[in-house]
Amino acid sequence: MSKSSMMLSILWLLKSGRRITAKEIADSLEINIRTVYRYIDSLCASGVPIIADSGHNGGYSLLHDFTEAPLFFEIDEQKALNHAAIYAQESGYPYSEVLNRAISKLNRYTNETQQSLINRHTQGFDVIQPPADPSLEATLQTLEAAVAKGITLFMSYEKGHVNTISERNIDPYGLVHWKNRWYIVGYCHLRDEVRSFRVDRIINLKQTELTFNRPANFSVRSFFLKSLLPDSDAKDTFITVKIQAHPQVIKELSSHWSLWPAFIEGTETEAHFKLKKDIALFYLPYSLLPYGRAIQILEPKEVKEQMVTVIKNLLEHYQKI
C-alpha cells in the first residue's frame, strides 16, 4: 500500500470519533508503530487537526469540527475514476450531474502535472453508444430511489407489440442496463410474479404508500440473465440449431447478443444453439443473413428451409421494385 493510501486509512480510523492509540492503528493496518508516528506527523504537517492525548486513556483523535478529510488517490486510481465516469455518462447513467460534481471535487486535489497526465488519458478514451434518452433520467432516478427504500410503485406500462397500456403496482428489485436499454426487475402485483420491464416503455410512475422487503439473496443480475436463457425443462418448445463457419465467424455468432445466451457447445468451426422454435424459424434467419455464404446451417432441416424461404421472399420483393 502506498504512503498516501496508508495516510488515508489512518485518517478514516481517526474519523471513527473515538480515541485510538498508535498500537491499535499499527495492528489494524499491519504496519510498524514507528511508521504510524511518521504518518501522523505527515498528516499534522499537511494541516489535519490531530489531537494527541498522553496517559492511560490517551491516544489520537480529530477535532470535532473537522468534517472533510482530504482525498488521497494514486494517479492510476484517478484515471480509472475519470474513465468510469465517461463510460457511465455514455450509458445513460441517471446521476450524471452528481457524477460530474464528484469528478470535479476529485480533480481539485491534483496538481498541474497530475491533471495534465489525467487529461491526456481521458482525451484518448472514448465510449460510443447510441444517444441516451434524457427523458428517462427522472424515471430512472425514481426507480433507483424506490429500489433503495423498498417503496412499491404504481406504473402505467406500454406493451410494445400491441401498443396497449396496462397499469399495475410493482415492487422494484433493481435496474439492469442491457444492450443500450434500461430494464427494471421487480415483483409484478398484476401477474403475481417477478418480471422485467423496459424503462423506455413506462408511461407513468408514481410512489405509493406501500413498502416491501426484497427477497433475501435475490440477484437481479441472475434473474435477468436467466430470462435470456432457454428453459432446459421445456424440451418440446426448443430445438438445437447447428451452424458451421470459419472460426472468426463462429466467434462472432457465439458472442452475438441474441445467440450467446443460447450457446450450448461447439468447436472452432461449429456452434450449437438451443433456441425457442419460433425464434429459430422466424428471427434467426434474419440474424444470419449478413453472413451470406460464410455460414452453413447443418441442422435442423426446417431452419434451412426457412432460410431459403426468407431469401426467396427478399428476392421477389426486390424484383418487383
Short mmCIF file of C-alpha atoms in Angstrom, two decimals, residues 181-184 197-202:
data_model
loop_
_atom_site.label_atom_id
_atom_site.label_comp_id
_atom_site.label_asym_id
_atom_site.label_seq_id
_atom_site.Cartn_x
_atom_site.Cartn_y
_atom_site.Cartn_z
CA ARG A 181 -31.58 -0.21 -22.78
CA TRP A 182 -32.59 0.05 -19.12
CA TYR A 183 -34.79 -2.59 -17.52
CA ILE A 184 -36.40 -2.71 -14.10
CA PHE A 197 -39.88 -4.24 -17.80
CA ARG A 198 -38.28 -1.88 -20.29
CA VAL A 199 -37.90 1.54 -18.70
CA ASP A 200 -38.47 3.37 -22.00
CA ARG A 201 -41.97 1.83 -22.14
CA ILE A 202 -43.00 3.21 -18.76
#
